[in-house]
Coordinates of C-alpha atoms and ligand atoms in Angstrom, one line a residue:
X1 CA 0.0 0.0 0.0
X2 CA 0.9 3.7 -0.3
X3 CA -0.1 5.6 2.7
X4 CA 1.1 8.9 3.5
X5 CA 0.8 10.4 6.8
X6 CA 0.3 14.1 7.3
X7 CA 1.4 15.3 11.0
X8 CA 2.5 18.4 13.2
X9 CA 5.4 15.9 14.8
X10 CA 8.0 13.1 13.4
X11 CA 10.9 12.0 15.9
X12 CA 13.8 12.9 15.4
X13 CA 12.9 15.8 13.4
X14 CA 10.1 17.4 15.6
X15 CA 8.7 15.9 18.8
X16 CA 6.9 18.0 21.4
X17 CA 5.2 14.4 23.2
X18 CA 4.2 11.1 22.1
X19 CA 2.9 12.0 19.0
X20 CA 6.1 12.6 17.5
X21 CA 7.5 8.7 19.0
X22 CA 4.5 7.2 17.2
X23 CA 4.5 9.1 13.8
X24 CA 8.1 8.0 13.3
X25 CA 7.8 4.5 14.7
X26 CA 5.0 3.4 13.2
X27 CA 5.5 4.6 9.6
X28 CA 9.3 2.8 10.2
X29 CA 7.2 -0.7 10.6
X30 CA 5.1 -0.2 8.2
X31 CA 8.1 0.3 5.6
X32 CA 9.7 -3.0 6.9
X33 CA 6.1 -5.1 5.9
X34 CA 7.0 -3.8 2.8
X35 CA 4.4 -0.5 2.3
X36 CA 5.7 2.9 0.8
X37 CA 5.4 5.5 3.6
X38 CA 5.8 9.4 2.8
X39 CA 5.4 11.9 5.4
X40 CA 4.5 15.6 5.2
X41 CA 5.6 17.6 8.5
X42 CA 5.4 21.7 8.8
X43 CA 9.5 22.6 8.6
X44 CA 9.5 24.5 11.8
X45 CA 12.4 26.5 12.2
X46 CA 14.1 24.3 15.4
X47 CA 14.3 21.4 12.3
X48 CA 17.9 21.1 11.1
X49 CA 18.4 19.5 7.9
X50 CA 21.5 20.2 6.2
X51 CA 20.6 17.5 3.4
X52 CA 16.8 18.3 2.6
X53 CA 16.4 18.7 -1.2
X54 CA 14.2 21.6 -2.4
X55 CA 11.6 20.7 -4.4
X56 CA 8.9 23.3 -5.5
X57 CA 7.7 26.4 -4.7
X58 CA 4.1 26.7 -4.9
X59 CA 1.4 29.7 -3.8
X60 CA -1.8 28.5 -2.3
X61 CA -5.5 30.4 -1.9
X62 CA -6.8 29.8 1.5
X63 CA -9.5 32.3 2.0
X64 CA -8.8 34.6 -0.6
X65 CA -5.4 35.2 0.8
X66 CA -2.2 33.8 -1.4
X67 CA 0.4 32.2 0.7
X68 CA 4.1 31.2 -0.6
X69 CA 5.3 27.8 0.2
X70 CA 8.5 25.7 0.0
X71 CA 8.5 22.3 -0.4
X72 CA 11.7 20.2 0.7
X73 CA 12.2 16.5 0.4
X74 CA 14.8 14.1 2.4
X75 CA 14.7 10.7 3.1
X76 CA 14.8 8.9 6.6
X77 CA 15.2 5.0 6.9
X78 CA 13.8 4.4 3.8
X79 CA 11.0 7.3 4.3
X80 CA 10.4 10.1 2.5
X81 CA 9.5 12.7 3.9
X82 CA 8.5 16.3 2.8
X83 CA 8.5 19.7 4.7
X84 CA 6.2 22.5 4.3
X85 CA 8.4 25.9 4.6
X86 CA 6.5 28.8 5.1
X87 CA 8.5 31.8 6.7
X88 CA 4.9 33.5 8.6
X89 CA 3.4 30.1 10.3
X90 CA 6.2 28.5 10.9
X91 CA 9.6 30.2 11.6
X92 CA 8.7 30.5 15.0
X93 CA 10.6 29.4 18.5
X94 CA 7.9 27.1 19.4
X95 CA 5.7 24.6 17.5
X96 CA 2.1 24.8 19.3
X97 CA 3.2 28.0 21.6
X98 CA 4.9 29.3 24.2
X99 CA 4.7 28.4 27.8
X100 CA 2.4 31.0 28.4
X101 CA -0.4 29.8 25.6
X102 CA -1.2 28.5 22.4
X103 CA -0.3 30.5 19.4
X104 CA -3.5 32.7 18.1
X105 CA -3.4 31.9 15.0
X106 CA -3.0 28.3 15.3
X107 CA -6.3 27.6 13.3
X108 CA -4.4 29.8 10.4
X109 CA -1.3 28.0 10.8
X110 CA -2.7 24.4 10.7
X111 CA -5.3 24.6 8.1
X112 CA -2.6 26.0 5.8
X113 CA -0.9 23.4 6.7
X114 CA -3.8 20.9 5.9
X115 CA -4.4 22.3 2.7
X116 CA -0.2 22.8 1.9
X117 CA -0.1 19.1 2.3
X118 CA -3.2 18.3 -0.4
X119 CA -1.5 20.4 -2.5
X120 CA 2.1 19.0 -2.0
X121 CA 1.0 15.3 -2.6
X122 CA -0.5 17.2 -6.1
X123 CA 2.7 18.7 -6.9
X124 CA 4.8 15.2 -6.5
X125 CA 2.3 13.1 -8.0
X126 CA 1.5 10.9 -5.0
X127 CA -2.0 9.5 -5.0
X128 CA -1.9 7.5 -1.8
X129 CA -4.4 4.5 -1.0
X130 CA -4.2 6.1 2.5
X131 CA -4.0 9.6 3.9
X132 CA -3.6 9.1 7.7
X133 CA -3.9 11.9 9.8
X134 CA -3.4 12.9 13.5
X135 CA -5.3 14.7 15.8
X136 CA -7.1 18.0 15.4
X137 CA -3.8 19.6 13.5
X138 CA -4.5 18.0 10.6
X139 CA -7.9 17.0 10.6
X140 CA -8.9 19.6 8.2
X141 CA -7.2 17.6 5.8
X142 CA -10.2 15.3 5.4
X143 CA -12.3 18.3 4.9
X144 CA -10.2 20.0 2.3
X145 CA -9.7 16.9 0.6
X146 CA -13.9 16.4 0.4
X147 CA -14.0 19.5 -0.6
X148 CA -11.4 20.4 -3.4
X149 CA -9.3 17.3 -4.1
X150 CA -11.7 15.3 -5.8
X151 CA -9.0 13.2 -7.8
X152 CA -8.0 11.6 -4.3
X153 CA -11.7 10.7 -4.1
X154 CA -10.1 7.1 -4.1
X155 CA -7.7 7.7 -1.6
X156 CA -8.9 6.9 2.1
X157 CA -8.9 8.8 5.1
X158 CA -7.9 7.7 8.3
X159 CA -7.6 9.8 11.5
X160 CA -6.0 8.9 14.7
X161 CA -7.3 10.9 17.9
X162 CA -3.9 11.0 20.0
X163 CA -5.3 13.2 22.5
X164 CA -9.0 14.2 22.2
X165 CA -8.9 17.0 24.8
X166 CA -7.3 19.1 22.2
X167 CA -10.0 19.7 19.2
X168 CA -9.3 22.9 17.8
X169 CA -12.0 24.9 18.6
X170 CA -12.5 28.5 17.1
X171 CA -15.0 31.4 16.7
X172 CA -17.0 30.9 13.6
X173 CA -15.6 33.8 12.2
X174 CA -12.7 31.8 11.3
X175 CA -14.5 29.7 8.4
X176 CA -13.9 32.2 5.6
X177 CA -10.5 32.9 6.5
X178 CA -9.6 28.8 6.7
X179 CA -11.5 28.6 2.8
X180 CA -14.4 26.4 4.5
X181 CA -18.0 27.4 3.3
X182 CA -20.6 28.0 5.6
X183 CA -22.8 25.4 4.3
X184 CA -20.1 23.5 6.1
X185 CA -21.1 24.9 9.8
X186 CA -24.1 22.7 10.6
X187 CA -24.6 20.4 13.6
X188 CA -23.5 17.2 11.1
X189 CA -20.1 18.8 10.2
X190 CA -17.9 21.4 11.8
X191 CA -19.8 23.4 14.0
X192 CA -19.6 22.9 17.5
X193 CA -21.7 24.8 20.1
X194 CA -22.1 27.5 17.5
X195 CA -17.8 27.3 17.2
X196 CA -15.8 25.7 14.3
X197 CA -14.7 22.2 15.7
X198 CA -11.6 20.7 13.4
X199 CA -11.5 17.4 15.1
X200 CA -15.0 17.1 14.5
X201 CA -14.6 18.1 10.9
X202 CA -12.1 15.5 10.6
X203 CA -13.8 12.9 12.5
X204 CA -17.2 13.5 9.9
X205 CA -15.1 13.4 6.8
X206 CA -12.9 10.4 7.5
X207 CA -13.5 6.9 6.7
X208 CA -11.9 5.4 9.6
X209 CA -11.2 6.8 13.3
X210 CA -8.2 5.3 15.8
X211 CA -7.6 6.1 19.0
X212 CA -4.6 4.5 20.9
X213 CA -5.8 1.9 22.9
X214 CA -8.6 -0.5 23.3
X215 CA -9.9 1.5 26.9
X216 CA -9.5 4.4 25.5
X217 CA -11.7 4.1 22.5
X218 CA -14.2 2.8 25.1
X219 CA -13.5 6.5 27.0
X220 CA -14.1 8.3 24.0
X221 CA -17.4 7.2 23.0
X222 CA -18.8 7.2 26.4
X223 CA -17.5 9.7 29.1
X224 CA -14.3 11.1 27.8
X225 CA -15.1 12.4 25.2
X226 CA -14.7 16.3 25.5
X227 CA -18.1 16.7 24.4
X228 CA -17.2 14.3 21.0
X229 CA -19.1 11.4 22.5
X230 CA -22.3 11.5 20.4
X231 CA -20.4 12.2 17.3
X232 CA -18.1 9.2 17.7
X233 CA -20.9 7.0 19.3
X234 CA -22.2 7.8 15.3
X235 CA -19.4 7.4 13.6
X236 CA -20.0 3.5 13.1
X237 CA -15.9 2.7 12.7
X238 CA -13.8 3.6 15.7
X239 CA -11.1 1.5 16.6
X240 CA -8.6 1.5 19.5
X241 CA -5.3 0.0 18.7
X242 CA -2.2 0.2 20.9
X243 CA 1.0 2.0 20.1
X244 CA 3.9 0.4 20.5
X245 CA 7.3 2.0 21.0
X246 CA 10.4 1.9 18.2
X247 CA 12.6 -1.3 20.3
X248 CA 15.6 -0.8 19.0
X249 CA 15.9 2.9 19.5
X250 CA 14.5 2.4 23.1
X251 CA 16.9 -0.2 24.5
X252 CA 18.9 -0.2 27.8
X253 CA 21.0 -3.1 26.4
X254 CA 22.4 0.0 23.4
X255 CA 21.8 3.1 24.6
X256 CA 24.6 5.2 24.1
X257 CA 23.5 7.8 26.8
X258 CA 23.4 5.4 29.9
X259 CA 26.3 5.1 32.7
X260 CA 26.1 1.3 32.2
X261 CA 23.9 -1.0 29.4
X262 CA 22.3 -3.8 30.7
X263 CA 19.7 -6.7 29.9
X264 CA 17.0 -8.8 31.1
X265 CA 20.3 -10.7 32.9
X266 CA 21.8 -7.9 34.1
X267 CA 19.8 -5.3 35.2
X268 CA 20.4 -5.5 38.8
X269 CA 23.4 -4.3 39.0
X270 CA 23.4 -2.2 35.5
X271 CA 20.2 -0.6 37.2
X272 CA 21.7 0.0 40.6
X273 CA 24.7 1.9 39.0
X274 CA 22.6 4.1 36.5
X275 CA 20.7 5.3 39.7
X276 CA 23.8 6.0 41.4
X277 CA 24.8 8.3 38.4
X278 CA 21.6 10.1 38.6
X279 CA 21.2 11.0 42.1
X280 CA 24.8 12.2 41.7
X281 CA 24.4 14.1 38.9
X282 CA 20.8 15.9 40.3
X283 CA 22.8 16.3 43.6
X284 CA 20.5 13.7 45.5
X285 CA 23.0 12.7 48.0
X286 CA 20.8 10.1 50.5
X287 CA 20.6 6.4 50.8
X288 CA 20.6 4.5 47.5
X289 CA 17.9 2.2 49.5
X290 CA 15.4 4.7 49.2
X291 CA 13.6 4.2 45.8
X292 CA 14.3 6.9 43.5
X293 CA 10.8 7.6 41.5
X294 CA 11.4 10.0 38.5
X295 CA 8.5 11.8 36.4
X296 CA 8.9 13.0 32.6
X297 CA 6.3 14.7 31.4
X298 CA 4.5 17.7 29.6
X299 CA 3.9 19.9 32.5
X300 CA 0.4 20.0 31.9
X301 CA -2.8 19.3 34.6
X302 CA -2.9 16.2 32.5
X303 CA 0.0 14.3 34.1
X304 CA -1.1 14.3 37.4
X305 CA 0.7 17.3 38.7
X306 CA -1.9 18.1 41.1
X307 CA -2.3 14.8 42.7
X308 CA 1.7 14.5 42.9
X309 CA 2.0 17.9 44.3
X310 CA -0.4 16.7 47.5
X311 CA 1.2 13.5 47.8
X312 CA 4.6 14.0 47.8
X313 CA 5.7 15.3 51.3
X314 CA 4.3 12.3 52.5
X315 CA 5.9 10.4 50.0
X316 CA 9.5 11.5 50.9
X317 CA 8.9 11.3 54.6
X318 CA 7.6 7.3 53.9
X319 CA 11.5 7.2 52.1
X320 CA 11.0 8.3 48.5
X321 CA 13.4 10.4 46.5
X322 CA 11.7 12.1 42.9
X323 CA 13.4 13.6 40.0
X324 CA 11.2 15.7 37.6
X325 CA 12.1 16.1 34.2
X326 CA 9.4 18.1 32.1
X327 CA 8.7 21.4 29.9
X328 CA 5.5 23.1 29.7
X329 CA 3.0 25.7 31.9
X330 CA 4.9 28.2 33.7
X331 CA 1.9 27.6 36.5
X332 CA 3.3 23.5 37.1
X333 CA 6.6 24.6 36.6
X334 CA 6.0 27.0 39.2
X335 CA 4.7 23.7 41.0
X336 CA 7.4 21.2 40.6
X337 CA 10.2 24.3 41.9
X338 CA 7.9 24.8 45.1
X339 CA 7.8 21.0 45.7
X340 CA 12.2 20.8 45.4
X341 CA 12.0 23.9 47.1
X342 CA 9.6 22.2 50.1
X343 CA 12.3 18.9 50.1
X344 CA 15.8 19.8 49.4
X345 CA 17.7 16.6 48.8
X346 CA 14.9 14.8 48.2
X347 CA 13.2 16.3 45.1
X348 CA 15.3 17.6 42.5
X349 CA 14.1 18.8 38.8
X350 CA 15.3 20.1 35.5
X351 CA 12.6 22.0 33.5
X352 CA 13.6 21.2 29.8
X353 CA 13.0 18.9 27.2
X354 CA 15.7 16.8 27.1
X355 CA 16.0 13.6 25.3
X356 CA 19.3 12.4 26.5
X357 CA 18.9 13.0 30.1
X358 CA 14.9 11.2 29.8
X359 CA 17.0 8.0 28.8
X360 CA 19.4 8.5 32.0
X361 CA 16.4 9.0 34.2
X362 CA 14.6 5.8 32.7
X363 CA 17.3 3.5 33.6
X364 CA 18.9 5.4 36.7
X365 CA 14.6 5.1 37.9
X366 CA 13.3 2.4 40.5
X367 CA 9.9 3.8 39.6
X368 CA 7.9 6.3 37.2
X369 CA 5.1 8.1 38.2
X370 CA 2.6 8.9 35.5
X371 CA -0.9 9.4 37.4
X372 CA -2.1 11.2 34.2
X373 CA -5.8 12.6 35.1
X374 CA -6.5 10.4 31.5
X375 CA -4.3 8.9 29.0
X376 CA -5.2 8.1 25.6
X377 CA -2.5 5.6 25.5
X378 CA 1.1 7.3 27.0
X379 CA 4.5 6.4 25.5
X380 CA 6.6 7.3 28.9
X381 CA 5.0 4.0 31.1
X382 CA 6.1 1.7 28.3
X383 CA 9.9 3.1 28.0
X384 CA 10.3 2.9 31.6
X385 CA 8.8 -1.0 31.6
X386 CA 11.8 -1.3 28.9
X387 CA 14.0 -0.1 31.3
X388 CA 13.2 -1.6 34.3
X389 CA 11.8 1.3 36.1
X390 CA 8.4 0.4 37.7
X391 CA 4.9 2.5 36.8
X392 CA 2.9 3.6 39.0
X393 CA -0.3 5.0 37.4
X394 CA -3.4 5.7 36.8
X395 CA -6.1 3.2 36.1
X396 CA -7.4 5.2 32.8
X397 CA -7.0 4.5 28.8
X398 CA -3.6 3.0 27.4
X399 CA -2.3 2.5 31.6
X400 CA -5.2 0.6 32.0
X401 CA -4.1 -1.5 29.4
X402 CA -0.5 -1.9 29.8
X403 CA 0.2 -1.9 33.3
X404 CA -0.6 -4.6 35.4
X405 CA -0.8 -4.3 38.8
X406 CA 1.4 -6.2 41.0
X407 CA -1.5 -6.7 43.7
X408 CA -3.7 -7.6 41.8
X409 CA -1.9 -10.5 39.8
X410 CA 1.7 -11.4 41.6
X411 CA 2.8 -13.6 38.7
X412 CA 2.5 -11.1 36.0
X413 CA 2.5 -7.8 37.9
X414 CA 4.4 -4.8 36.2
X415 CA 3.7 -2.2 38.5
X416 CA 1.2 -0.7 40.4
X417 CA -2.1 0.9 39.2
X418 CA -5.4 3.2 41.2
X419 CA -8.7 3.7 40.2
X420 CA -9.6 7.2 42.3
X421 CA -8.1 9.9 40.7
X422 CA -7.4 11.4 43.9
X423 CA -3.9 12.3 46.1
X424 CA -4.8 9.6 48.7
X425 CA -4.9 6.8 46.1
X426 CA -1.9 7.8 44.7
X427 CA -0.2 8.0 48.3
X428 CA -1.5 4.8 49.2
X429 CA -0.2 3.3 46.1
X430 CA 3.1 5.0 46.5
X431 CA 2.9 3.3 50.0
X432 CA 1.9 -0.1 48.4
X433 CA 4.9 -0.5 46.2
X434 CA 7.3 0.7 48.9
X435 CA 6.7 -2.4 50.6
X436 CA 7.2 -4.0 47.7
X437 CA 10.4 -2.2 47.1
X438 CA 11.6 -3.1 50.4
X439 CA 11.8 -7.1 49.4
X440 CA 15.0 -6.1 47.4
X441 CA 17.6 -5.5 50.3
X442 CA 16.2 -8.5 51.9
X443 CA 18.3 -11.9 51.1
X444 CA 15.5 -14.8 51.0
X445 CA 12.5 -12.3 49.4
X446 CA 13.1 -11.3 45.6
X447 CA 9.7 -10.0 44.6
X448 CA 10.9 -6.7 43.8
X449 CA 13.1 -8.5 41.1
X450 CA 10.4 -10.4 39.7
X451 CA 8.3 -7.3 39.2
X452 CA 11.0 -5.5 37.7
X453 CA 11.7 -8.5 35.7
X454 CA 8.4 -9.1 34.6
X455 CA 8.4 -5.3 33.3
X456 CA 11.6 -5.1 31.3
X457 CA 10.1 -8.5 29.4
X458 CA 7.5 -7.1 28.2
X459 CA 6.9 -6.6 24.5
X460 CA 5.7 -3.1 23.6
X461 CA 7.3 -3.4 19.9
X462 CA 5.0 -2.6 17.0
X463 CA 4.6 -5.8 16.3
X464 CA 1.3 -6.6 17.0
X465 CA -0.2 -2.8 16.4
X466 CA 1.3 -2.5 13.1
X467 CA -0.8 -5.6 11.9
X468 CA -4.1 -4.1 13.1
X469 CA -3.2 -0.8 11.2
X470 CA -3.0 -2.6 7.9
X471 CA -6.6 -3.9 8.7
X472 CA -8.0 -0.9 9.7
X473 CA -6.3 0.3 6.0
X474 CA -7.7 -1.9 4.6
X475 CA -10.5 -1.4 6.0
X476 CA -10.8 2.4 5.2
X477 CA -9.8 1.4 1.5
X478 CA -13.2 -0.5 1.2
X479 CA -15.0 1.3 2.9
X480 CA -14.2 4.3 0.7
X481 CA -14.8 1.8 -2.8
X482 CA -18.3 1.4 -1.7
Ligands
ADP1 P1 2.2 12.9 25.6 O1 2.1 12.4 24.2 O2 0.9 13.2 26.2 O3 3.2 14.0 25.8 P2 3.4 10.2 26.1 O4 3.7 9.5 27.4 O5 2.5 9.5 25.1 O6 2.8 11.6 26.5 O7 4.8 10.6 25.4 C1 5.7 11.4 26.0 C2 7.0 11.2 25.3 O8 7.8 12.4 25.4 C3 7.9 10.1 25.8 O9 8.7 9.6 24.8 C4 8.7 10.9 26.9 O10 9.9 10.2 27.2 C5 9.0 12.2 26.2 N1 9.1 13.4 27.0 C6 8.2 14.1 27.7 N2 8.7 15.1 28.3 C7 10.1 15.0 28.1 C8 11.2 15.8 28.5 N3 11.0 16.9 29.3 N4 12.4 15.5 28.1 C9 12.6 14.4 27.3 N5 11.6 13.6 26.9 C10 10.3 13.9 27.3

C-alpha cells in the first residue's frame, strides 16, 4: 500500500510528546512489511536539515489570501519525507506556543498546513491508498480533501485521535479565512456549540477513526469524550489500537546515553549503578535504598501534577526520592520548583526537554510516576517497563491497558495501578509498592526483582499494532470503494 501520513510531529525531526514517538515508529514498521510511507511535517524552524532537497515552490489560496510555500524532500530510513516551509506560520521558536499559551493563529497556521499538504502530494504526484492523519492539527485535511481534491476521491482517510482533549475549537468567524464554506457549519459537520470544531470536521469526513488503545476508545465514546461522545458514538468505525514504542531505538542493552547497558540478565546491577549516576548528577546525595521515582512529562494538569504535588511530602517522609524532568506551563513549573524547594535533597528537577537525560532517568529510575488525570494511550509507562523502572499509574485508557498491577496478579505484575483519581490513592499506592520495594535488600524475598523482571520483558514493539493498522487500512480502502 501507499499511505502517506500528514502530521505536526515526526521524531527525530520534531517531537513536542508522544505523538512525535508514534508518527516516526509506526510509519518505520510499516516500511519493513514492505508498504511505501511518505510523510509531510510543517518545517519548523528548530528542524535542522542540512541534506533536505528543495523541491517546488508553490502559492496557495486559502481564503482569498495567497500564501508562498517551500516544499523540501529528504529521506529517513527508507522514508520520505516532505516539509512545508512557510517563513509566517512557521519560523517561530515554538511549534504549538509558548509556555504561556497556544499560538493565536494556530487555526491559520494548521489549516494552511492541511491544505499545503493536499497540494504538495499534487505537486509530486503521489496519489496514496491512504491519507492518515493525526489529531485536530491536521484533521482539516479530510475536509479539504472532500471538498477540493476530488482526484483523491479514491484515496482513504484515516484519523488517529492522539489526545482528544485538544479539538481545535475556534470562533466561527474563522470559516472564511480557513477557505471552508458556511454550508459546512451545521450540527452534522464542523460546527460545535455554535464554534468551528476541526477534530469534528475530521472525524465526519474520514473513513476510519483510531484512538490508541482499546480503553480508551471505550473512554471516547462514552464519558471522555470532551463533548465528541455522540459524534463518535455515530461514527459506526472507531477502533482503539495500541501504540507500540520503536525497540531498538528504546533499548537499555544499546543506549549510548546510559552510565552502564544492561539486559534482562543484568539489570540489577546495571540498574543499581545508572541510579547511582543520577542522584549524583541531580545532587541527591541520600541512601541509595530509598527508591528513586522520577517523572517526565509535559507539564500540563494532564500528568497528574496536582495529585503529585499533594502526595509528595508524605511520599518523601515514607522514604521516596523524585526527579522531575518536564517542559510546559509556567503555573506547574512553578509547581514542581515549590515541591524541590519544600524537600531539598529529596526532590530535584530540570525543566527542559531533554532527550538524553529522559534515557538517564529511565534506567537510573526504581519507579515512574505517571498518574495522568487520562491517557489516551502514554509512550513514557512503556519506555520505563523497557528499562526496568516500575509504573505507577493511573487506572485510565492506554495504563489501563499496559500496566498490570502487581496486587492484583503477583505472577505477571508490572507495577502498580489506582482507580480514584485522587492524592490519597496515589499515596496509598506509593505506600503499596514501597513495601514491595523493600523485598529487594532483603536476602530470602526477591519479589521486587520479579516485578522488575516481569516489566523489562514485556513486548511493547510494533509488532502486534502495526498488523491491526494494515486492517484498519484496509478497511478504510473498502469502505471508501463502496
Ligand atoms: P504525551 O504524548 O501526552 O506527551 P506520552 O507518554 O505519550 O505523553 O509521550 C511522552 C514522550 O515524550 C515520551 O517519549 C517521553 O519520554 C517524552 N518526554 C516528555 N517530556 C520530556 C522531557 N522533558 N524530556 C525528554 N523527553 C520527554
Amino acid at each position: 500500500m501507499n499511505i502517506c501520513f500528514i502530521a505536526s510531529e515526526c521524531d527525530p525531526l520534531i517531537k513536542v510528546g508522544g505523538l512525535g514517538d508514534v508518527v516516526k515508529s509506526l510509519a518505520k514498521e510499516l516500511v519493513t512489511l514492505g508498504h511505501h510511507v511518505s510523510i509531510i511535517l510543517p518545517f519548523y524552524k528548530s528542524i535542522k536539515l542540512t541534506n533536505a532537497e528543495f523541491i517546488n515552490q508553490k502559492t496557495l489560496n486559502l481564503g482569498g489570501v495567497y500564501y508562498n510555500f517551500n516544499i523540501y524532500k529528504t529521506v529517513v530510513e527508507n522514508i520520505d519525507i516532505f516539509l512545508i516551509y512557510q517563513q509566517n506560520f512557521f519560523d517561530r521558536e515554538y511549534v504549538y506556543g509558548t509556555p504561556k499559551g497556544p499560538y493565536e493563529d494556530n487555526y491559520l497556521r494548521f489549516a494552511f498546513f492541511s491544505l499545503a499538504s493536499l497540494e504538495t502530494l499534487s505537486s509530486v504526484c503521489i496519489i496514496p491508498d491512504i491519507i492518515h492523519i493525526h489529531d485536530w492539527h491536521t484533521a482539516l485535511v479530510a475536509v479539504y480533501k472532500d471538498l477540493y481534491f476530488k482526484h483523491l476521491s479514491e484515496t482513504a482517510t484515516v484519523l488517529t485521535i492522539h489526545n482528544i482533549a485538544f479539538q481545535g475549537i475556534f470562533p466561527n468567524h474563522v470559516l472564511p479565512q480557513i477557505g471552508i464554506p458556511w454550508e459546512l457549519f451545521n450540527p452534522e459537520d464542523l460546527e460545535f456549540y455554535n464554534q468551528v470544531n476541526y477534530l469534528k470536521g475530521g472525524i465526519v469526513h474520514s473513513d476510519v477513526i483510531t484512538t490508541v488503545s482499546k480503553t480508551h476508545a471505550k473512554e471516547i465514546q462514552t464519558n471522555m469524550g470532551f463533548g465528541l461522545e455522540g459524534v463518535l458514538r455515530e461514527k459506526r468505525y472507531v477502533f482503539g489500537i495500541l501504540n507500540g514504542i520503536d525497540t531498538d531505538l528504546w533499548n537499555p542493552a544499546t543506549d549510548k546515553n546510559l552510565y552502564q547497558n544492561y539486559d534482562q540478565e543484568s539489570f540489577k546491577e546495571g540498574k543499581e549503578k545508572n541510579k547511582v549516576y543520577v542522584k549524583e548528577l541531580f545532587g541527591l546525595e541520600t541512601s541509595h535504598k530509598r527508591p528513586l521515582a522520577v517523572f517526565i512529562a509535559r507539564l500540563t494538569k494532564q500528568k497528574g501534577l496536582d495529585l503529585i504535588e499533594k502526595a509528595i511530602d508524605d511520599a518523601v517522609s515514607i522514604g521516596y526520592d523524585f526527579i522531575f524532568l518536564g517542559s510546559g506551563d509556567y503555573f506547574y513549573q512553578g509547581k514542581v520548583l515549590d515541591m524541590v524547594k519544600r524537600n531539598m535533597g529529596h526532590v530535584a528537577a530540570r525543566i527542559e526537554y531533554n532527550d538524553v537525560l529522559s534515557r538517564k532517568l529511565y534506567a537510573g529510575a526504581d519507579m515512574f510516576l505517571m498518574p495522568s488525570e487520562y491517557e489516551p494511550c502514554g509512550i513514557g509507562q512503556m519506555i520505563a517497563m523497557r528499562y526496568g523502572a516500575i509504573p505507577i499509574v493511573h487506572k485510565t485508557g492506554g495504563l489501563a491497558d499496559t500496566v498490570i498491577d502487581y496486587h492484583q496478579d503477583k505472577e505477571h505484575g508490572t507495577g502498580f495501578s489506582f482507580e480514584d483519581y485522587t492524592y490519597k490513592d496515589l499515596l496509598y499506592t506509593l505506600a503499596r509498592a514501597m513495601i514491595v520495594y523493600q523485598t529487594k535488600n532483603c536476602e530470602d524475598n526477591k519479589e521486587w526483582y520479579k516485578l522488575v523482571f516481569n516489566a523489562i520483558t514485556q513486548d511493547f514493539s510494533w509488532r502486534k499494532s502495526v498488523q491491526e493498522y494494515v486492517k484498519i487500512y484496509k478497511t478504510a480502502k473498502l469502505i471508501r470503494m463502496h
